[in-house]
C-alpha positions as YAML, in Angstrom:
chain: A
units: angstrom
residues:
- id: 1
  name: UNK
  ca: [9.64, 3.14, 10.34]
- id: 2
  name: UNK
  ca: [12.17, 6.22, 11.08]
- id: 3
  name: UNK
  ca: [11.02, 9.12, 13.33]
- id: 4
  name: UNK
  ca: [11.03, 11.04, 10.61]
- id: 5
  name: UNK
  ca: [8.36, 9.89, 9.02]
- id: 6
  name: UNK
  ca: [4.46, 8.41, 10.11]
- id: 7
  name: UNK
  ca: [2.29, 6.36, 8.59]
- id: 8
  name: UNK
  ca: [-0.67, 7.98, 7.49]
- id: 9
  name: UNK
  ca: [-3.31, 6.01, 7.26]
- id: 10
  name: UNK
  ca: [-3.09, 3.83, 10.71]
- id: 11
  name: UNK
  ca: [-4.95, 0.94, 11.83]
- id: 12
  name: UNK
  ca: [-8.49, 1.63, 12.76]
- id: 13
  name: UNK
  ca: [-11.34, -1.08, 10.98]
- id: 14
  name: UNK
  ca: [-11.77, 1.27, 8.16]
- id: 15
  name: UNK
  ca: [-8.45, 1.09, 7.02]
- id: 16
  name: UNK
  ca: [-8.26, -2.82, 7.75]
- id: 17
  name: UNK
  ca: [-11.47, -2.86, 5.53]
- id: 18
  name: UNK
  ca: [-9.24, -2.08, 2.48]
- id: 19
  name: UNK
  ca: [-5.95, -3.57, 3.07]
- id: 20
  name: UNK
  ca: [-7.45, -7.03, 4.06]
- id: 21
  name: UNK
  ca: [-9.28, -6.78, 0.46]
- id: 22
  name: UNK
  ca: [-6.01, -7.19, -0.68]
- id: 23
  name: UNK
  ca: [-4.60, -10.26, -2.82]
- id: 24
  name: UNK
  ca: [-1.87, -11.25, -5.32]
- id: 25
  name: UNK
  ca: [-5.09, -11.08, -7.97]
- id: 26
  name: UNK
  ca: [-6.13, -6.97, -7.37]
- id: 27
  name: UNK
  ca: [-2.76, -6.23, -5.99]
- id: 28
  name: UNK
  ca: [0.06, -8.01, -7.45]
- id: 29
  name: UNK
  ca: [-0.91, -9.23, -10.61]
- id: 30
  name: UNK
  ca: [2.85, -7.64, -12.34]
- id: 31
  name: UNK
  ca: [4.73, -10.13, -10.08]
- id: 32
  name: UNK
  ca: [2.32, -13.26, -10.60]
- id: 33
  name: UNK
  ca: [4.52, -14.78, -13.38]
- id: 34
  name: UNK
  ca: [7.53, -14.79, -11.31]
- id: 35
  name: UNK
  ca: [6.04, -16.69, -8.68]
- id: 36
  name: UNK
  ca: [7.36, -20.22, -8.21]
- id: 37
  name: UNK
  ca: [7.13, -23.35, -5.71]
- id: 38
  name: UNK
  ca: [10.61, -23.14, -3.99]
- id: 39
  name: UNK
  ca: [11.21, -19.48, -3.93]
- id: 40
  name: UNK
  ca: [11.91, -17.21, -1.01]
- id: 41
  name: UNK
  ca: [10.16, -14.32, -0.47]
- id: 42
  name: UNK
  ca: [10.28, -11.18, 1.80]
- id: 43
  name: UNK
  ca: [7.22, -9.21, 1.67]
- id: 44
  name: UNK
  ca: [7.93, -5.84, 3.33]
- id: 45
  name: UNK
  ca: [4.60, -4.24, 5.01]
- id: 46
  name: UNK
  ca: [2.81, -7.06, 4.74]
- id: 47
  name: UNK
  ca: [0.33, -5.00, 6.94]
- id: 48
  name: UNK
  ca: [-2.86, -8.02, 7.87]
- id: 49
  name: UNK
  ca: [-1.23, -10.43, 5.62]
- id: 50
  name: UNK
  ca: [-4.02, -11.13, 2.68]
- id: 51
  name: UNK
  ca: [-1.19, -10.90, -0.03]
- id: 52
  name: UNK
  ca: [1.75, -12.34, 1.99]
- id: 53
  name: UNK
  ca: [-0.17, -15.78, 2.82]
- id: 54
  name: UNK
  ca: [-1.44, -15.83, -1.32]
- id: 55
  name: UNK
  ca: [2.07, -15.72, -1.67]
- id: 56
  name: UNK
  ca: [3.22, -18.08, 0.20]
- id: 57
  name: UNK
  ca: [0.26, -20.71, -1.43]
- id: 58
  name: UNK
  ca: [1.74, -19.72, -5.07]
- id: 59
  name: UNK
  ca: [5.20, -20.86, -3.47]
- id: 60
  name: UNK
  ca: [4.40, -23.98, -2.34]
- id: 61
  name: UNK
  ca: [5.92, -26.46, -2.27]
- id: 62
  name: UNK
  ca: [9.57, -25.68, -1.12]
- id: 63
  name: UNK
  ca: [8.54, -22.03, -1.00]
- id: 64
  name: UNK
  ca: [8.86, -19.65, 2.13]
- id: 65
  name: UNK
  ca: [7.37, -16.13, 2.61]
- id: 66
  name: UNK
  ca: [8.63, -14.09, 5.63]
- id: 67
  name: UNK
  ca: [6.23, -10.88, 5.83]
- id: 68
  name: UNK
  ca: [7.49, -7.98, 8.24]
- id: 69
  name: UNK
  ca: [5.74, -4.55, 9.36]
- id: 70
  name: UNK
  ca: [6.10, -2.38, 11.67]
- id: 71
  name: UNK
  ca: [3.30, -2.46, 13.87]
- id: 72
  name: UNK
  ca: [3.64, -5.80, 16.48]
- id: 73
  name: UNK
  ca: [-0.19, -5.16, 16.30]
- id: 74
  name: UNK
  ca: [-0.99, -5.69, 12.91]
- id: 75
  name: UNK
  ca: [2.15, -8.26, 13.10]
- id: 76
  name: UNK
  ca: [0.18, -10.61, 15.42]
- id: 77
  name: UNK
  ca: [-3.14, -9.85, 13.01]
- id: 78
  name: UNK
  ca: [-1.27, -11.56, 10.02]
- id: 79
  name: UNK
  ca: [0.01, -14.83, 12.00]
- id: 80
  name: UNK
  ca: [-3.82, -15.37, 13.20]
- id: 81
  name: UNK
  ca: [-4.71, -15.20, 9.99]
- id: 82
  name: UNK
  ca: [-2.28, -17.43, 7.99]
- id: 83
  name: UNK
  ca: [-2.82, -19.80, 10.80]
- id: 84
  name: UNK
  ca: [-6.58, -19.84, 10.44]
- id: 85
  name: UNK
  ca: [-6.20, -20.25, 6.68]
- id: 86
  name: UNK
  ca: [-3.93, -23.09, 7.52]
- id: 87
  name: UNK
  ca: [-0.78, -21.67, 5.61]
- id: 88
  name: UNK
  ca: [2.30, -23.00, 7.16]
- id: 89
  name: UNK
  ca: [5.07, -21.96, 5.07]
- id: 90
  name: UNK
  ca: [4.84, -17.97, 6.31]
- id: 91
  name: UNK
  ca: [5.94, -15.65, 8.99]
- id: 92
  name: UNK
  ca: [6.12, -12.48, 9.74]
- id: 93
  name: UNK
  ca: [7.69, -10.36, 12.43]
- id: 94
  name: UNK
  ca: [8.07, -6.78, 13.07]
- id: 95
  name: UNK
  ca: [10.72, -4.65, 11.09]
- id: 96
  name: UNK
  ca: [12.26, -1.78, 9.96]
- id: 97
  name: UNK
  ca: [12.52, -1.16, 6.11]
- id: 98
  name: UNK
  ca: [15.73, 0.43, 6.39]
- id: 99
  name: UNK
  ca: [17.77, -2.18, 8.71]
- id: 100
  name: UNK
  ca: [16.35, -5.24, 7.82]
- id: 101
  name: UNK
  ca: [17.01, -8.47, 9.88]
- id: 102
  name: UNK
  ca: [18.31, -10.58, 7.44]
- id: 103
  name: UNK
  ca: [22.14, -11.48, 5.71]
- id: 104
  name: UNK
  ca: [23.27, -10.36, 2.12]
- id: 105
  name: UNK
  ca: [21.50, -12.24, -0.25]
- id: 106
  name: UNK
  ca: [18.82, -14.02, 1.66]
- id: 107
  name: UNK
  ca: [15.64, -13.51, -0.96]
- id: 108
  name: UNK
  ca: [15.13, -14.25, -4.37]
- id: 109
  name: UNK
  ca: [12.10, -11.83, -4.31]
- id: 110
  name: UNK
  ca: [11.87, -8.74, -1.97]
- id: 111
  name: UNK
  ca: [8.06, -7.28, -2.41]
- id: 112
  name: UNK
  ca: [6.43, -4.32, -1.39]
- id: 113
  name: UNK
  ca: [3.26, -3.04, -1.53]
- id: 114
  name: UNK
  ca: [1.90, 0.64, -1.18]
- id: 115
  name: UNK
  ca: [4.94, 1.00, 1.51]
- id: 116
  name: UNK
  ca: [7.64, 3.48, -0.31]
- id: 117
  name: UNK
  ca: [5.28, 5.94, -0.38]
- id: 118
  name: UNK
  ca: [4.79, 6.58, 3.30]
- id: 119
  name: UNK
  ca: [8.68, 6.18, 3.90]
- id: 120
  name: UNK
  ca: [10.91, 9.78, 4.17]
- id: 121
  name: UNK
  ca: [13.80, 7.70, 2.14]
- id: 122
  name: UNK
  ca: [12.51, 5.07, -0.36]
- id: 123
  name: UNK
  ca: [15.88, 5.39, -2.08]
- id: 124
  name: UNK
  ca: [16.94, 4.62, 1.21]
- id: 125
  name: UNK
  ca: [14.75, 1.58, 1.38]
- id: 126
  name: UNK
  ca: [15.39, 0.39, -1.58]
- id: 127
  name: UNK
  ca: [18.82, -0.03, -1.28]
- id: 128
  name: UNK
  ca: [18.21, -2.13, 1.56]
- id: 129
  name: UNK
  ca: [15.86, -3.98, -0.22]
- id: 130
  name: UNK
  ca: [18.43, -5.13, -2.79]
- id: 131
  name: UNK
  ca: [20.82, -6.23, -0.23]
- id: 132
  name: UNK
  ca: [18.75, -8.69, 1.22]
- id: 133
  name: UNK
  ca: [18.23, -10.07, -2.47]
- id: 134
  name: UNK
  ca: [20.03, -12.59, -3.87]
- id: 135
  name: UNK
  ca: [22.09, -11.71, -7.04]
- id: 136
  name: UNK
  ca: [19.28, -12.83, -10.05]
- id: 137
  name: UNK
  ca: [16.50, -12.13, -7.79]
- id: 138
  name: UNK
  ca: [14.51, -8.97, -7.95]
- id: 139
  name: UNK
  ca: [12.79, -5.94, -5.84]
- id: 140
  name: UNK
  ca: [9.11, -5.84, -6.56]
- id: 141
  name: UNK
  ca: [7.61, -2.52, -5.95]
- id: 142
  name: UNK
  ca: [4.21, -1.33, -6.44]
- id: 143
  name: UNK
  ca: [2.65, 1.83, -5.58]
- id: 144
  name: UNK
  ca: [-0.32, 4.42, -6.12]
- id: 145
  name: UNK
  ca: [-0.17, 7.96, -7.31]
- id: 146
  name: UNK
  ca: [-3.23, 9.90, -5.73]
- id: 147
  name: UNK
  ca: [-1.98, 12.79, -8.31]
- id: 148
  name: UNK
  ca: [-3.38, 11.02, -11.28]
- id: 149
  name: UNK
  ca: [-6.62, 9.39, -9.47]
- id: 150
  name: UNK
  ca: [-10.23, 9.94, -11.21]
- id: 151
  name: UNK
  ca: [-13.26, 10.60, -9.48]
- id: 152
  name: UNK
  ca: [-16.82, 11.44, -11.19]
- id: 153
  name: UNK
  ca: [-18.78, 12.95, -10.46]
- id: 154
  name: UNK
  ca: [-15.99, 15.90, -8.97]
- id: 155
  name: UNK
  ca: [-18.11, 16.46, -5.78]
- id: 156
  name: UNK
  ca: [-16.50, 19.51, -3.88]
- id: 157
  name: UNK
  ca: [-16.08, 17.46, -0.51]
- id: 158
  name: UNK
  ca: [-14.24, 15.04, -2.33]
- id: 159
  name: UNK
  ca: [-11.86, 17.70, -4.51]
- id: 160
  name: UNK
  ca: [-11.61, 18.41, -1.15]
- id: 161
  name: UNK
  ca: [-10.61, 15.42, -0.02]
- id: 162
  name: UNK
  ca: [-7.92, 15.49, -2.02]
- id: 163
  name: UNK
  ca: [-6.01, 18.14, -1.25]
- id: 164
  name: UNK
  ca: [-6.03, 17.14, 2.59]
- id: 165
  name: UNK
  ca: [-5.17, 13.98, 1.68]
- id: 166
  name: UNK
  ca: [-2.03, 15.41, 0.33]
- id: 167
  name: UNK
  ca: [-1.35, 17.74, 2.85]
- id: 168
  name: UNK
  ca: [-1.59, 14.83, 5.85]
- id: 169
  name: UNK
  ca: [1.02, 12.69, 3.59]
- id: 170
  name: UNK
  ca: [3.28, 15.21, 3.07]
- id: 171
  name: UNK
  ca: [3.72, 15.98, 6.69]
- id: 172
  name: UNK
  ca: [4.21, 12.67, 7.36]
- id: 173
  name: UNK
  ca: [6.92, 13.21, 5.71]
- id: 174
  name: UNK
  ca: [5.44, 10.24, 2.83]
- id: 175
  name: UNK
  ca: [4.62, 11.27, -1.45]
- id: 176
  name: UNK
  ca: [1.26, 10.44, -1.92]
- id: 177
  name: UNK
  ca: [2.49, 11.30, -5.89]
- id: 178
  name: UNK
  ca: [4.49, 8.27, -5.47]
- id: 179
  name: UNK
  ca: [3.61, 6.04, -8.21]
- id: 180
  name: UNK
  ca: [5.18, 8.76, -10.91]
- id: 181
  name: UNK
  ca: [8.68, 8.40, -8.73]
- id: 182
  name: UNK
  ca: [9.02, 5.16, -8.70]
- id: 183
  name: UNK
  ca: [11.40, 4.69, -11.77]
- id: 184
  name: UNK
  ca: [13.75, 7.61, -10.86]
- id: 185
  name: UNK
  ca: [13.91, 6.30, -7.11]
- id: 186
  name: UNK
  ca: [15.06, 2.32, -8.17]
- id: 187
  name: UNK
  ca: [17.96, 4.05, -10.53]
- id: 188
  name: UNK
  ca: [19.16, 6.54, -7.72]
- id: 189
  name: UNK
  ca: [19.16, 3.35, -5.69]
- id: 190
  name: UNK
  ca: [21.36, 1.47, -7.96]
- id: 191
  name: UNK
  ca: [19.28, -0.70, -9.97]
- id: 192
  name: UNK
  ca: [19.78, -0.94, -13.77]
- id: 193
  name: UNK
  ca: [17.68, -3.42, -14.89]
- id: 194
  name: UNK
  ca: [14.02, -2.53, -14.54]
- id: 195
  name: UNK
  ca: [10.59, -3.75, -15.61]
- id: 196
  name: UNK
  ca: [8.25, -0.72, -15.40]
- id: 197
  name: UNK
  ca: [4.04, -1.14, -15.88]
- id: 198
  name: UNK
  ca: [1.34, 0.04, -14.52]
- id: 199
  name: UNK
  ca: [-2.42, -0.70, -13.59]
- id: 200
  name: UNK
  ca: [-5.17, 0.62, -12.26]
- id: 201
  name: UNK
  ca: [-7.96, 0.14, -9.63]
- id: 202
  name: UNK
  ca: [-11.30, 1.15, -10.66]
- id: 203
  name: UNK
  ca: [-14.24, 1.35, -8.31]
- id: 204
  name: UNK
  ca: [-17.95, 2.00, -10.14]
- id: 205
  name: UNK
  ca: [-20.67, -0.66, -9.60]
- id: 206
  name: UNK
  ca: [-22.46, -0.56, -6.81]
- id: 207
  name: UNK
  ca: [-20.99, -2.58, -4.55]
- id: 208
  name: UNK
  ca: [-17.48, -1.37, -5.46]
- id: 209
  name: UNK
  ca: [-19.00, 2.03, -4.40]
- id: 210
  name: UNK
  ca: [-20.51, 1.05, -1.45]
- id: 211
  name: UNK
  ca: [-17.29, -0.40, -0.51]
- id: 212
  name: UNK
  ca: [-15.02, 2.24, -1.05]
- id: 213
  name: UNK
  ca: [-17.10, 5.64, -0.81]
- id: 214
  name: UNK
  ca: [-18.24, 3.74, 2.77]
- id: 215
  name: UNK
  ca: [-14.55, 3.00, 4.24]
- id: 216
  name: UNK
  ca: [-13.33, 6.30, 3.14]
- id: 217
  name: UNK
  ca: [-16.59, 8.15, 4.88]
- id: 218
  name: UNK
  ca: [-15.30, 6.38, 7.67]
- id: 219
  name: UNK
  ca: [-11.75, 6.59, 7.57]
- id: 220
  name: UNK
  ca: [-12.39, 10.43, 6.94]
- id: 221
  name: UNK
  ca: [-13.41, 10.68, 10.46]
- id: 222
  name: UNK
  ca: [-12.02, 7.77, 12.77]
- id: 223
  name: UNK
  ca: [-8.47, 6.93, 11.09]
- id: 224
  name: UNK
  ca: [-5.02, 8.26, 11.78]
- id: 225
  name: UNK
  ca: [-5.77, 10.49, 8.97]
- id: 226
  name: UNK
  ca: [-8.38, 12.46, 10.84]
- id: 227
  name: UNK
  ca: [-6.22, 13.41, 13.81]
- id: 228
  name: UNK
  ca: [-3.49, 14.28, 11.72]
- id: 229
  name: UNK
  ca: [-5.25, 16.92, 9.62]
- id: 230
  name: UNK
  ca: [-6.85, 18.65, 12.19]
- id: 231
  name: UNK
  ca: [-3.00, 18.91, 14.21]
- id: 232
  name: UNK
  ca: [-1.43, 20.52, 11.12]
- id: 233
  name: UNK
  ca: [-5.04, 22.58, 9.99]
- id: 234
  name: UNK
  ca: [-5.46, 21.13, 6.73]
- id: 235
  name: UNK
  ca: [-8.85, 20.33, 7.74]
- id: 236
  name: UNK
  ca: [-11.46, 21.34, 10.65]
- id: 237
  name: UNK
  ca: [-13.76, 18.80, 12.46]
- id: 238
  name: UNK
  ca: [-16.66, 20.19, 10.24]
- id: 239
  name: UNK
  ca: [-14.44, 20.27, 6.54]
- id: 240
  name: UNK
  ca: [-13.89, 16.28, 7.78]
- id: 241
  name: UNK
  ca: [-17.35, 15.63, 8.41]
- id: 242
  name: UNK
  ca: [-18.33, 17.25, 4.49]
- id: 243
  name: UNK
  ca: [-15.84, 15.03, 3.35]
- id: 244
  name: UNK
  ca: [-17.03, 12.06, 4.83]
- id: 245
  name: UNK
  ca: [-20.78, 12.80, 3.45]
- id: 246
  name: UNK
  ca: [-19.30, 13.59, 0.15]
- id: 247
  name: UNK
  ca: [-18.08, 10.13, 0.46]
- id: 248
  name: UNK
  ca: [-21.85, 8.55, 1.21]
- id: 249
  name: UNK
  ca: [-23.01, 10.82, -1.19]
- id: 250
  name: UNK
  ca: [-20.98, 9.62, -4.20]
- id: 251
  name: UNK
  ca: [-21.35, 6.19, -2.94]
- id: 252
  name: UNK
  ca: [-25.17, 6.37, -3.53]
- id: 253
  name: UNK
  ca: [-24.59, 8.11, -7.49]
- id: 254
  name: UNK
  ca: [-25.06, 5.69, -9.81]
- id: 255
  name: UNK
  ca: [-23.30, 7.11, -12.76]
- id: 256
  name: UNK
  ca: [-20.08, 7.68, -9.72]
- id: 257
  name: UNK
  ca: [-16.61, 5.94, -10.30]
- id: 258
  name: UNK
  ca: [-13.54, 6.04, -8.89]
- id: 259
  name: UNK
  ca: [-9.64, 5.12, -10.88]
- id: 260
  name: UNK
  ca: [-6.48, 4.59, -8.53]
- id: 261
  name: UNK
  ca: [-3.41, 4.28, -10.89]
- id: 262
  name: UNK
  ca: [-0.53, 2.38, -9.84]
- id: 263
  name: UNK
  ca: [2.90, 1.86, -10.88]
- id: 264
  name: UNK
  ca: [5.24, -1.54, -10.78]
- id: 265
  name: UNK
  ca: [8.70, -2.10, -10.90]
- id: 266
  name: UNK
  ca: [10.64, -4.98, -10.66]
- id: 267
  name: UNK
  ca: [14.08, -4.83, -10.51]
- id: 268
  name: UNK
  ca: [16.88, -7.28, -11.42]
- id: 269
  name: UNK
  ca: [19.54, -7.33, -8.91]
...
């Protein structure tokens, strides 16, 4: 990741508690029918490696996934866990999206998940991206677009919420609103061929809430995020604590639901 930019969210448990949710299932799904045993795939951020080793099983046999991230920490996380899942046709190593360590032409599917987002120059990325795919293959690309999310009931802590949210991304020098850009960003970046969808993630029954109102309650007050709003003043230590009881609150309202939307692209090359 440049200087320029940080990743917001970090590594703590509560953030962990999310991304290791993650599969080719909830996550994915728009690249599913171009999976194939013998294909090679580069999954950029592959963060704790839930999607990256699902993957590699939907590539097998003949099939090889190489997931990269930046963090050597959350690197090492991903091995331990292919290797305890007993997936042998993945690795992953650290990286930089905008210089990575592989030829012209290496991939016949480049992937990446919530990642140009948090990145100062997805265009940038992008571009990259396509280099290391081989001509036919394509640049998978999925992110969120906290603009358009949906939460009932509209608790102030969590309007709240939202608006720090956005102001911590931003610094980071990341669009949070990235899901909307997604399109323009692959055609500045050369592509002309594109498959555009989108989907959604929708947390409402209880345990969904539970699940999400309690790792955001958390991550409101022990993730990167945290530190980061209270450097820049978008939030105070007590404005971070109401937003982390607005989380347990909606988390115990029974009518309560939460939409993410996402949008997809894949690419041609």
């Amino acid at each position: 990741m440049s200087p320029r930019e940080q990743y917001t969210h970090g590594h703590h448990e509560s953030v962990l508690r999310s991304h290791t949710w993650r599969t080719v299932e909830n996550s994915a799904a728009y690249l599913a029918p171009r999976l194939a045993p013998g294909l090679k795939l580069l999954d950029v951020g592959s963060g704790p490696g839930t999607i990256t080793v699902d993957f590699a099983r939907r590539l097998a046999p003949g099939g090889s996934v190489t997931g990269v991230d930046a963090s050597a920490e959350i690197v090492a996380q991903a091995a331990e866990f292919a290797a305890a899942e007993g997936v042998t046709n993945v690795t992953f190593d650290t990286g930089d999206a905008y210089a990575l360590d592989f030829d012209d032409d290496t991939f016949d599917i480049v992937h990446a998940h919530q990642v140009l987002q948090h990145l100062a120059d997805p265009v940038a990325a992008l571009r990259e991206f396509r280099r290391v795919t081989k001509p036919g293959g394509v640049v998978a690309a999925r992110d969120v677009d906290y603009g358009g999310a949906v939460v009932q009931p509209p608790l102030p802590g969590l309007v709240r919420w939202g608006e720090v949210y956005d102001a911590v991304h931003r610094s980071n020098g990341g669009d949070p609103w990235a899901g909307r850009a997604l399109k323009g960003w692959a055609l500045d970046a050369g592509f002309t061929e594109l498959e555009v969808t989108a989907s959604v993630w929708c947390f409402a029954s209880d345990e969904e809430r539970a699940w999400w109102g309690g790792l955001w309650a958390d991550r409101s007050l022990h993730s990167a995020f945290a530190p980061r709003a209270l450097e820049i003043g978008a939030a105070g230590q007590v404005g971070l604590e109401e937003i982390s009881a607005a989380w347990r609150e909606w988390a115990e309202t029974p009518s309560a639901m939460f939409l993410f939307p996402h949008m997809e692209i894949i690419a041609t090359v």
